[in-house]
mmCIF file of C-alpha atoms in Angstrom:
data_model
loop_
_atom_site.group_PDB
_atom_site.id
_atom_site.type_symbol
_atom_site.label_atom_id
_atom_site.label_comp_id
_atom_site.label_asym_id
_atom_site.label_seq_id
_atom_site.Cartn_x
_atom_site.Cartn_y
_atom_site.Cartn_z
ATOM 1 C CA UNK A 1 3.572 11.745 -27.168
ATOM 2 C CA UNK A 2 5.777 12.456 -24.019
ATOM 3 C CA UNK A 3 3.644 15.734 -23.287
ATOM 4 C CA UNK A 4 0.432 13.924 -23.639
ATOM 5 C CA UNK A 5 1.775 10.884 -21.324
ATOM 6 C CA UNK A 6 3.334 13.590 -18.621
ATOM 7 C CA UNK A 7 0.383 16.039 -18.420
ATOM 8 C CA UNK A 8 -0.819 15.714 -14.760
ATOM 9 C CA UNK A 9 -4.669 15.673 -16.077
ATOM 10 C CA UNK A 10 -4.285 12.090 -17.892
ATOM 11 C CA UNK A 11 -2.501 10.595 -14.511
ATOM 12 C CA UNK A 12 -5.190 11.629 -12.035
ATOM 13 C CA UNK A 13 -7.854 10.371 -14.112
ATOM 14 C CA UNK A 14 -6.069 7.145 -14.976
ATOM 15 C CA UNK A 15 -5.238 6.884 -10.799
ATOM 16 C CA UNK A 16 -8.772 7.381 -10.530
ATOM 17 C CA UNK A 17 -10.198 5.018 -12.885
ATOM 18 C CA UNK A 18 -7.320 2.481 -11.311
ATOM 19 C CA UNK A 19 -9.021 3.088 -7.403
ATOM 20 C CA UNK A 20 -12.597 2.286 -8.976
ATOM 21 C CA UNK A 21 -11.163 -0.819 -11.054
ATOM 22 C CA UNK A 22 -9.900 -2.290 -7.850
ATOM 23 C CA UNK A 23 -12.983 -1.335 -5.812
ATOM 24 C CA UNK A 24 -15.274 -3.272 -8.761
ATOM 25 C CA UNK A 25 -12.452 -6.123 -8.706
ATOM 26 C CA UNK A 26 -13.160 -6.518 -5.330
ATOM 27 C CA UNK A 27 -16.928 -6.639 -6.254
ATOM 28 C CA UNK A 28 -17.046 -9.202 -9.059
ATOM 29 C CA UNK A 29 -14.806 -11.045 -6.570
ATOM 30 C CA UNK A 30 -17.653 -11.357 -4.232
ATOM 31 C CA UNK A 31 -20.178 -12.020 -7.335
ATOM 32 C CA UNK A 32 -17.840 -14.731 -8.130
ATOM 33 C CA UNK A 33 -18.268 -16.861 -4.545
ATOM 34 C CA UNK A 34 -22.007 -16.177 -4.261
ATOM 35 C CA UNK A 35 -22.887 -17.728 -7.299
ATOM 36 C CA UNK A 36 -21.015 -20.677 -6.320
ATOM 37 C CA UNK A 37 -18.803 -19.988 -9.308
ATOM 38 C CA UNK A 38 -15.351 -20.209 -6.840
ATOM 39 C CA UNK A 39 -14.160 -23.149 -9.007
ATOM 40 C CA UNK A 40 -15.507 -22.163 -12.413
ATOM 41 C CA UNK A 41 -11.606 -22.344 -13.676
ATOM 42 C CA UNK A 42 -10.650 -25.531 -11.724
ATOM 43 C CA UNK A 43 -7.042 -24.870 -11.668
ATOM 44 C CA UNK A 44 -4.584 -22.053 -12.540
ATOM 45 C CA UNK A 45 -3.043 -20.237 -14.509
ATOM 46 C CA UNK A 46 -4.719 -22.027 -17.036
ATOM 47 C CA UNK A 47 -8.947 -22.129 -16.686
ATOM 48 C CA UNK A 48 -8.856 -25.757 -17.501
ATOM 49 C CA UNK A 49 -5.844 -28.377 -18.030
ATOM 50 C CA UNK A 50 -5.888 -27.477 -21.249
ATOM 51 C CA UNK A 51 -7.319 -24.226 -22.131
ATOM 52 C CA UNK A 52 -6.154 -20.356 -20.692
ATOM 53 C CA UNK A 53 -9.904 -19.545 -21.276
ATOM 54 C CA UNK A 54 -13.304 -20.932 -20.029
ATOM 55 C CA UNK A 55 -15.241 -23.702 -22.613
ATOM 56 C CA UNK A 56 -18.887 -24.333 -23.116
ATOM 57 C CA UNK A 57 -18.095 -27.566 -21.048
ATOM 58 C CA UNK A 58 -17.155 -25.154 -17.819
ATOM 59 C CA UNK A 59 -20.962 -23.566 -18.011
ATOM 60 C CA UNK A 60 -21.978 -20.215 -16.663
ATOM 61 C CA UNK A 61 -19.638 -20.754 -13.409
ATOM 62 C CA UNK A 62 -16.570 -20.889 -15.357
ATOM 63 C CA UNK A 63 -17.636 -17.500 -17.697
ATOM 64 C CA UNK A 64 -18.052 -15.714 -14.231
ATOM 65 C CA UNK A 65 -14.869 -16.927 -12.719
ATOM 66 C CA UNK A 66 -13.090 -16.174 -16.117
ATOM 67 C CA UNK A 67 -14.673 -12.991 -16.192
ATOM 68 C CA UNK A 68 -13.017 -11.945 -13.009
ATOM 69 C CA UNK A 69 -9.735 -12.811 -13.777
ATOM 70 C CA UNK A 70 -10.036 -11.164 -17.440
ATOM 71 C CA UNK A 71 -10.774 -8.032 -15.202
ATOM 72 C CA UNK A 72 -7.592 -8.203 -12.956
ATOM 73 C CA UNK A 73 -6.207 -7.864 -16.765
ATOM 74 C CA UNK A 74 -7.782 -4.648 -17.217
ATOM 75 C CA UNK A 75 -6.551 -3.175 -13.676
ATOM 76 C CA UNK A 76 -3.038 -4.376 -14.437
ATOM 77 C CA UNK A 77 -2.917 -2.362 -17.453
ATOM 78 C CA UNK A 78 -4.425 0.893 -15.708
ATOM 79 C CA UNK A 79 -1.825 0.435 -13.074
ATOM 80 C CA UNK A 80 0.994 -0.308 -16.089
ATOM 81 C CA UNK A 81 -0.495 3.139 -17.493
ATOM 82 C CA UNK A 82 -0.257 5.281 -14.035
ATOM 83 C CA UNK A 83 3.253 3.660 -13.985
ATOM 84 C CA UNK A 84 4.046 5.009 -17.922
ATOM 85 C CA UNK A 85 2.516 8.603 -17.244
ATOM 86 C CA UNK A 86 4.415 8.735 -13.617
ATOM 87 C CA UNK A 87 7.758 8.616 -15.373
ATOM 88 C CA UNK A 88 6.782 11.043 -18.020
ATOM 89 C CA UNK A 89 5.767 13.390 -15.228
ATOM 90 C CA UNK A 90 8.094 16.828 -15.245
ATOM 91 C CA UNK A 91 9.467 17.604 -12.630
ATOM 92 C CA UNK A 92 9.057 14.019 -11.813
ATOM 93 C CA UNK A 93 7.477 13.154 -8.696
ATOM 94 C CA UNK A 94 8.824 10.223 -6.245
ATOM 95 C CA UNK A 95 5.990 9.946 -4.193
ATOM 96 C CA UNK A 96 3.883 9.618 -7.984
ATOM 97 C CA UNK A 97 6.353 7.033 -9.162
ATOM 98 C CA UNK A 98 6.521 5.071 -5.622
ATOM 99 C CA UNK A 99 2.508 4.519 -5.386
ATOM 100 C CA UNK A 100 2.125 3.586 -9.407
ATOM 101 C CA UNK A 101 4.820 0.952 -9.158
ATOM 102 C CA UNK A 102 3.256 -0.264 -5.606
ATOM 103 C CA UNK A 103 -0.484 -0.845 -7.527
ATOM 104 C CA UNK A 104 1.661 -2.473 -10.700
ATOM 105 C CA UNK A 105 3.439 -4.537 -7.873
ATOM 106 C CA UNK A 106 -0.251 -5.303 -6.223
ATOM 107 C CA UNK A 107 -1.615 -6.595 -9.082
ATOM 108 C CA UNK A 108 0.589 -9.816 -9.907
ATOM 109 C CA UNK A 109 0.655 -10.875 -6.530
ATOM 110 C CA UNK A 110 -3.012 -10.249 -5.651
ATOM 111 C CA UNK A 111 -3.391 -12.570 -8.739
ATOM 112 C CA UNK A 112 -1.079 -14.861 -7.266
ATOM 113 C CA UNK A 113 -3.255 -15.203 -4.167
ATOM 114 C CA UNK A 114 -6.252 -15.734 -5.903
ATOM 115 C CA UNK A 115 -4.300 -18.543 -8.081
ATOM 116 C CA UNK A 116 -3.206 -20.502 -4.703
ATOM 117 C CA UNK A 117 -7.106 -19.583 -3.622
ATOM 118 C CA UNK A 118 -8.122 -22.074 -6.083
ATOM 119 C CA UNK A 119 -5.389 -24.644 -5.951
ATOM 120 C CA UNK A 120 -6.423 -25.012 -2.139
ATOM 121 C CA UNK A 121 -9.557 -25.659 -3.103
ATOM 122 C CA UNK A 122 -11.092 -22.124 -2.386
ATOM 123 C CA UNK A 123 -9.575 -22.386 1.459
ATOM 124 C CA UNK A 124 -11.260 -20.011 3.282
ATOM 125 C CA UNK A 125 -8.176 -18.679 4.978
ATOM 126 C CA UNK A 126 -6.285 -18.076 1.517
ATOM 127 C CA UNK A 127 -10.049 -16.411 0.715
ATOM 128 C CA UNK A 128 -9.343 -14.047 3.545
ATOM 129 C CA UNK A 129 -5.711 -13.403 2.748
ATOM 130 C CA UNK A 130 -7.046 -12.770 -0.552
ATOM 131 C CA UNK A 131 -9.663 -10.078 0.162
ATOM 132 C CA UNK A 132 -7.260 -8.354 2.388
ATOM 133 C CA UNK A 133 -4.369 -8.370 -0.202
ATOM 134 C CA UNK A 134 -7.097 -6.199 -2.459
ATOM 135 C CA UNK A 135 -7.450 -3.888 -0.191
ATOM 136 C CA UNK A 136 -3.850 -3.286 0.330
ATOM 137 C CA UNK A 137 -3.915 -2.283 -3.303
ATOM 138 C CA UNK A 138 -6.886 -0.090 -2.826
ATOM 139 C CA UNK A 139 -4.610 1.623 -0.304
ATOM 140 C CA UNK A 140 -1.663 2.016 -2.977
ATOM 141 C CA UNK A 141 -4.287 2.887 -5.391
ATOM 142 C CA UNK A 142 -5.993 5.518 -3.061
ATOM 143 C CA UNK A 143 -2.473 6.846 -1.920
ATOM 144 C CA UNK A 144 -1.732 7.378 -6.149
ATOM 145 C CA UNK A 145 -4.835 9.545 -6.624
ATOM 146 C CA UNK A 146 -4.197 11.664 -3.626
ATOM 147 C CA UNK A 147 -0.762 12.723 -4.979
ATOM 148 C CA UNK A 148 -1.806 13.444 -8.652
ATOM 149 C CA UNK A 149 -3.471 16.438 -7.196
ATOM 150 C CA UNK A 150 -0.046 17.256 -5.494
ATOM 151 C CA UNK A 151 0.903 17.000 -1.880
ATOM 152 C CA UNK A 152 -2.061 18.139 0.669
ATOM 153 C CA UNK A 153 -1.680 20.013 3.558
ATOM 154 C CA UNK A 154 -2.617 17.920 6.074
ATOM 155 C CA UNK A 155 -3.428 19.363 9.344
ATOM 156 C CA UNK A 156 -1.685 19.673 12.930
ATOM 157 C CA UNK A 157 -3.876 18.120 16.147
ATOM 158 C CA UNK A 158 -3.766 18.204 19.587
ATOM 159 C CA UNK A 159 -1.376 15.366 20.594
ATOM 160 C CA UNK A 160 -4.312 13.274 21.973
ATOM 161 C CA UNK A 161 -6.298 13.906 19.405
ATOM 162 C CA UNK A 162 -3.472 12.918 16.907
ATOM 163 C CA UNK A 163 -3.569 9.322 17.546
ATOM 164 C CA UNK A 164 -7.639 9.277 17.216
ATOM 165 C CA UNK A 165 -7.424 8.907 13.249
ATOM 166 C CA UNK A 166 -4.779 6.326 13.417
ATOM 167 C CA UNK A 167 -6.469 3.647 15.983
ATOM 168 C CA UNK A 168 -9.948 4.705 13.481
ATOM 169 C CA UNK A 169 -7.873 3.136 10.973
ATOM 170 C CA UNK A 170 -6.459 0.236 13.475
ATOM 171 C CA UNK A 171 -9.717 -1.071 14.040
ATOM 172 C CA UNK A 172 -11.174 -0.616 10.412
ATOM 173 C CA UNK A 173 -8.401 -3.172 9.650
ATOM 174 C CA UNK A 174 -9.579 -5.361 12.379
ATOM 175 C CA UNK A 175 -13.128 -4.829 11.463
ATOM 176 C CA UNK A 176 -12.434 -6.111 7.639
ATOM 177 C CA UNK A 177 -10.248 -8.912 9.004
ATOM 178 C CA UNK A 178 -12.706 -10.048 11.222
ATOM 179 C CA UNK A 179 -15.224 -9.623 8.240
ATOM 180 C CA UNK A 180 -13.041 -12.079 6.455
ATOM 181 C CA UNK A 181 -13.513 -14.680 9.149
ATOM 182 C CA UNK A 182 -17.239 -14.327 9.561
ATOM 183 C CA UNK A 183 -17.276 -15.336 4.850
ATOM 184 C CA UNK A 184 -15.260 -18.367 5.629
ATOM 185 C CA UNK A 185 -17.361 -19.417 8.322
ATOM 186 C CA UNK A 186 -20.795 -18.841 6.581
ATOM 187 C CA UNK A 187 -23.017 -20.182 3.946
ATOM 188 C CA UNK A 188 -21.103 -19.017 1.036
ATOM 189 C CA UNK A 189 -18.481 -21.040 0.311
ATOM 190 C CA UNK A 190 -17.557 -20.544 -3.727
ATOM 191 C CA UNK A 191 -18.470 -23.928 -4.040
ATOM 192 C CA UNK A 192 -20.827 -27.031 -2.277
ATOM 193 C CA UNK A 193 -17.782 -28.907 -1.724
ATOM 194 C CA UNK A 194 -15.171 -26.097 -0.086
ATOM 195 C CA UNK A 195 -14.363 -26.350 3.534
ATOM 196 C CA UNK A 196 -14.996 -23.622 5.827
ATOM 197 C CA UNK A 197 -12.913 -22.348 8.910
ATOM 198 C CA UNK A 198 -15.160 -24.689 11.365
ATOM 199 C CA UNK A 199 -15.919 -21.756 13.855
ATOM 200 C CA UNK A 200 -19.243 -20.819 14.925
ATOM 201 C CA UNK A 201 -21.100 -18.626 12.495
ATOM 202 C CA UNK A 202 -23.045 -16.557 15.501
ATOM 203 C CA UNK A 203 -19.902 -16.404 17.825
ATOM 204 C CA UNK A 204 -18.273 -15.088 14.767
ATOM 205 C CA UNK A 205 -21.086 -12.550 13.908
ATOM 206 C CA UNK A 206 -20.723 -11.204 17.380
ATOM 207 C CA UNK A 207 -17.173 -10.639 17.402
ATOM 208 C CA UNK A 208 -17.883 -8.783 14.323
ATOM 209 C CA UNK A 209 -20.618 -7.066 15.201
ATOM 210 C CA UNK A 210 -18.872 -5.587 18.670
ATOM 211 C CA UNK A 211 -15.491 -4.699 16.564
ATOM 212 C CA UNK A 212 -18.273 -2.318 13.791
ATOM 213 C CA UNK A 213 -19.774 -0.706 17.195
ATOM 214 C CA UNK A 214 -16.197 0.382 18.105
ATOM 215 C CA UNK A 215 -15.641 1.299 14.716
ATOM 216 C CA UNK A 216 -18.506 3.445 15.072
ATOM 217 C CA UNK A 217 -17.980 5.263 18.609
ATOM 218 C CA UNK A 218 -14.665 5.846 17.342
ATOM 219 C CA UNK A 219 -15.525 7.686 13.799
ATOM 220 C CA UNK A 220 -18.406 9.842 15.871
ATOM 221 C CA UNK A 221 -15.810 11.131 18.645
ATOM 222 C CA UNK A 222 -13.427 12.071 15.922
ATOM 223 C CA UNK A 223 -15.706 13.992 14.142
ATOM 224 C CA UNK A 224 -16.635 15.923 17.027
ATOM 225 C CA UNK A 225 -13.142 15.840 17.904
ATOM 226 C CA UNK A 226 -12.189 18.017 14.967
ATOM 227 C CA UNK A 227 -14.964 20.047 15.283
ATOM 228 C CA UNK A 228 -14.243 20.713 18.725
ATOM 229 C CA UNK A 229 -10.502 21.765 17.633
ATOM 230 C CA UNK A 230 -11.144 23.445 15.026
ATOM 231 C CA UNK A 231 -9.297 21.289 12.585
ATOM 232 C CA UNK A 232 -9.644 21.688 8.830
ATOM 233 C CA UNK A 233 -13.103 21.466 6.805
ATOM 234 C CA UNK A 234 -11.571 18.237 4.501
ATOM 235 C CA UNK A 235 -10.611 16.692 7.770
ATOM 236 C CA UNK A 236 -14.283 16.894 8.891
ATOM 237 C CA UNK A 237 -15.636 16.070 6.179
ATOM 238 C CA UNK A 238 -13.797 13.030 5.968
ATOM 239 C CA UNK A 239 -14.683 11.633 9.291
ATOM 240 C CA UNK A 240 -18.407 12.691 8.353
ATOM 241 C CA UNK A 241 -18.577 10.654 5.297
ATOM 242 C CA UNK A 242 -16.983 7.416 7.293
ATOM 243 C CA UNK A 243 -19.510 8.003 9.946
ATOM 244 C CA UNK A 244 -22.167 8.104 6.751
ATOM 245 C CA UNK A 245 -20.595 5.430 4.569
ATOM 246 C CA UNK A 246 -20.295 2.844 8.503
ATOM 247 C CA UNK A 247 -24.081 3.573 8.886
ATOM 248 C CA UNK A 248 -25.194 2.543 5.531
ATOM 249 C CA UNK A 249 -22.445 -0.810 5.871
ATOM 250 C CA UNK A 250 -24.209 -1.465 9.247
ATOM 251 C CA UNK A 251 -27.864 -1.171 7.952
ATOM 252 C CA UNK A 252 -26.890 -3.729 5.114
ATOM 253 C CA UNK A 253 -25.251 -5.897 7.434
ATOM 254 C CA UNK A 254 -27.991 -6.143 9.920
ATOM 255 C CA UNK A 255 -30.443 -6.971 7.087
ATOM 256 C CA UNK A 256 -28.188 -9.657 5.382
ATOM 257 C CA UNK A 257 -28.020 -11.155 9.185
ATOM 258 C CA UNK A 258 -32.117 -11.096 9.596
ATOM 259 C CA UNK A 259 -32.614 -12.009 6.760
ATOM 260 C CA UNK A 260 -30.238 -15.402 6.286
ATOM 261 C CA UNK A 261 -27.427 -14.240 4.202
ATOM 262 C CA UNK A 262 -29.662 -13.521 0.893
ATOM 263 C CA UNK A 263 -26.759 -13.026 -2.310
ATOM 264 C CA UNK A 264 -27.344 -9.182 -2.808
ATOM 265 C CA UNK A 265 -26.770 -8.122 0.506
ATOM 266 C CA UNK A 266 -24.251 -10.097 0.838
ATOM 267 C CA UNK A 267 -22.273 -8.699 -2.538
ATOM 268 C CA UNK A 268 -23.210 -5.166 -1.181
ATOM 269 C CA UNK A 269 -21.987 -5.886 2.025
ATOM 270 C CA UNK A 270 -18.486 -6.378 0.292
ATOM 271 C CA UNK A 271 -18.561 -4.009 -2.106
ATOM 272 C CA UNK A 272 -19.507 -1.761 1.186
ATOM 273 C CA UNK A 273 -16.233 -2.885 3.409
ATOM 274 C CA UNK A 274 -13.962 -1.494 0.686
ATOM 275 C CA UNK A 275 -15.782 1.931 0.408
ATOM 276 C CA UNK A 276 -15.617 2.093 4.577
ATOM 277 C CA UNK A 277 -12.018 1.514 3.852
ATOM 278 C CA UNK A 278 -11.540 4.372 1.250
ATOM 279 C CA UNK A 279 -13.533 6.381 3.634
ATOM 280 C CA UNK A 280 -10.831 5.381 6.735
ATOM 281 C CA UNK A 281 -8.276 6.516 4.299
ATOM 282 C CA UNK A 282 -9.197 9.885 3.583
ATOM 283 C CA UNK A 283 -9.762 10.493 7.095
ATOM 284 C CA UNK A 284 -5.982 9.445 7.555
ATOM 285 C CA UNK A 285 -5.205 11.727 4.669
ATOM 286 C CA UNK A 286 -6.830 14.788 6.023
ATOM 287 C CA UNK A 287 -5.695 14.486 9.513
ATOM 288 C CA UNK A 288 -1.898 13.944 8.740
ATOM 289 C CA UNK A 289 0.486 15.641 10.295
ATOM 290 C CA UNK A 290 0.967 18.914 8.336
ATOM 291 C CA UNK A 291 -0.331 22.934 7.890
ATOM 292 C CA UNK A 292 -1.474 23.950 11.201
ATOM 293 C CA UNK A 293 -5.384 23.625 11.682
ATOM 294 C CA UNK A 294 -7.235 26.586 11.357
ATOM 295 C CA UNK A 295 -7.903 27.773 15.173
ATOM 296 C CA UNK A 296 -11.719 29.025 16.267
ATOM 297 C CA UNK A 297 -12.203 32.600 16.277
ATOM 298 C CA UNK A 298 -12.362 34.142 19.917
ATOM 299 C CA UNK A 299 -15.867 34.894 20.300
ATOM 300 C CA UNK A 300 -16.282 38.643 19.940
ATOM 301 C CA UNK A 301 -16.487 40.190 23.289
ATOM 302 C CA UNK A 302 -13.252 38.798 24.249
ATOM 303 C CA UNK A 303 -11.546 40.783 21.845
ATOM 304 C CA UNK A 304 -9.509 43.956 22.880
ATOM 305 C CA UNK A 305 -10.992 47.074 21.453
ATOM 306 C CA UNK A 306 -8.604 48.830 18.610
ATOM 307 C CA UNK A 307 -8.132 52.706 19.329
ATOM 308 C CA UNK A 308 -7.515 54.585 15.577
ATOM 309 C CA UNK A 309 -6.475 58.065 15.928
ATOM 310 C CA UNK A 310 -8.573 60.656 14.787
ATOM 311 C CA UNK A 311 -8.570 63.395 12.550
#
C-alpha cells in the first residue's frame, strides 16, 4: 500500500484532478448565485435549522446550493489524498508536502467564508472575499501540480525584464478583485432580497474594463519581451496562452455587457477569471528566477571562421 500511495504518478494526477476540482468549485459557485439559489441552505453548517441536508420544502434552490457545498466535500478529500501520497513520497519532498497541506488548509476555511457568506445574508463583500479566497487555493493547488513533476528550471531575465511577469501577475489580482466588485454591484445578487455594494454598476464596469486593457498591454509586451531575449520556449508559451486565454475572457465579457448580464455569460465569465489566473501562474512559473535562458544564436556572418589543419 505505501508503494502505491508514494509512487509520484498517483500524486500528479490526484494534484491535477485537485486544480480542476477547485476550478469547477469555483464554477458551480457562480451557477449557485445566478440561479438565485444564494440562500437555498438558509443558514450554516446545517442546510436548514434542523437538517445537514436540503428537503423537498427547500425546492430546486436549496438542491443547487447543497450541491455546491457537497462538492467542497469532494475537493477536501482530493486535497486530504495529495496530503496522504505527499508523505508517502521517497525521498520525501518539502516543497510536495508544504503545497498539499496549504490546499487541505484552503479548503476548511474557504468553507468557512462561504458559511459567514450566508449568515450575512449573501453580503456582497464576504461574496468577494469569498471568490478571492478560491483562488488562493487554486494558487496552492496550481503550485502542488507544478512540483509533482519535480522542480522546473525556471529561467534567468534581463533585470528589467524580470519584474514584467511579476506586475502581469499584480494586476491580474487587481483585475479579479475589481471583478469581484463589479458581481456585488450588478444584477445578480444570489437572492431578490440581498444587498449590493451601492456603487454604480457602469462606473464600476469602467474601472474594470481599463484594469483588463492593462492586463492586456502588459501580457503582449511580455511575450514579445521573451521573444526578444531569447528566454525559454515554456516561458513563451505561457505568456502566449494568457494573451489567448485574456482575449477569449474579454470577448465574453464584452458580450455579457451588450447584452445585459444574460446567466451563461455571466457563469463563463467566472469560470473564465480563474483560467486567466492559472494562465498568470504559469507565466510566473516559467519566468522564475532559475537555469539561464537560452541566448539567440549570432546570426551567421558574424561568426569567426574556424581554420582545421590539413592533411
Amino acid at each position: 500500500m505505501r508503494r502505491i500511495l508514494g509512487a509520484p504518478v498517483l500524486l500528479r494526477r490526484l494534484a491535477l484532478a485537485s486544480l480542476v476540482a477547485n476550478v469547477v468549485l469555483v464554477g458551480t459557485g457562480g451557477a449557485v448565485r445566478l440561479t438565485g439559489s444564494g440562500l437555498g441552505c438558509p443558514t450554516w453548517p446545517r442546510c436548514t435549522g434542523a437538517s445537514y441536508v436540503t428537503t423537498s420544502a427547500m425546492g430546486a434552490h436549496g438542491v443547487i446550493e447543497f450541491g455546491n457545498r457537497t462538492l467542497t466535500f469532494v475537493v477536501g478529500v482530493l486535497a486530504l489524498a495529495c496530503v496522504v501520497c505527499a508523505y508517502y513520497q521517497r525521498p520525501r519532498s518539502r516543497p510536495l508536502t508544504l503545497w498539499s497541506v496549504l490546499v487541505l488548509a484552503g479548503i476548511p476555511a474557504q468553507a468557512v467564508i462561504g458559511g459567514i457568506t450566508v449568515l450575512t445574508k449573501l453580503n456582497p463583500w464576504v461574496v468577494a472575499l469569498h471568490f478571492l479566497a478560491s483562488m488562493a487555493v487554486i494558487a496552492a493547488a496550481y503550485q502542488l501540480w507544478v512540483r509533482t513533476a519535480g522542480a522546473p528550471a525556471g529561467a534567468t531575465l534581463p533585470r528589467p525584464l524580470a519584474a514584467l511577469p511579476r506586475l502581469t501577475a499584480v494586476v491580474t489580482v487587481a483585475v479579479l478583485a475589481v471583478g469581484t466588485i463589479v458581481t456585488g454591484s450588478g444584477p445578480h445578487a444570489g437572492d431578490a432580497h440581498a444587498r449590493r455594494t451601492g456603487l454604480d454598476p457602469q462606473e464600476i464596469s469602467q474601472l474594470h474594463a481599463d484594469a483588463v486593457f492593462l492586463l492586456l498591454g502588459l501580457s503582449v509586451a511580455l511575450w514579445y519581451a521573451l521573444r526578444a531575449v531569447g528566454a525559454p520556449t515554456a516561458a513563451r508559451r505561457a505568456a502566449a496562452w494568457l494573451i489567448g486565454v485574456e482575449l477569449a475572457q474579454g470577448v465574453i465579457g464584452f458580450v455579457q455587457y451588450f447584452t445585459h448580464l444574460p446567466i451563461l455569460a455571466v457563469g463563463l465569465h467566472m469560470l473564465g477569471a480563474s483560467l486567466v489566473w492559472v494562465a498568470a501562474l504559469a507565466v510566473l512559473e516559467t519566468t522564475r528566477p532559475g537555469a539561464p535562458a537560452t541566448a539567440p544564436a549570432a546570426p551567421a556572418q558574424a561568426r569567426p571562421a574556424v581554420l582545421t589543419p590539413t592533411s
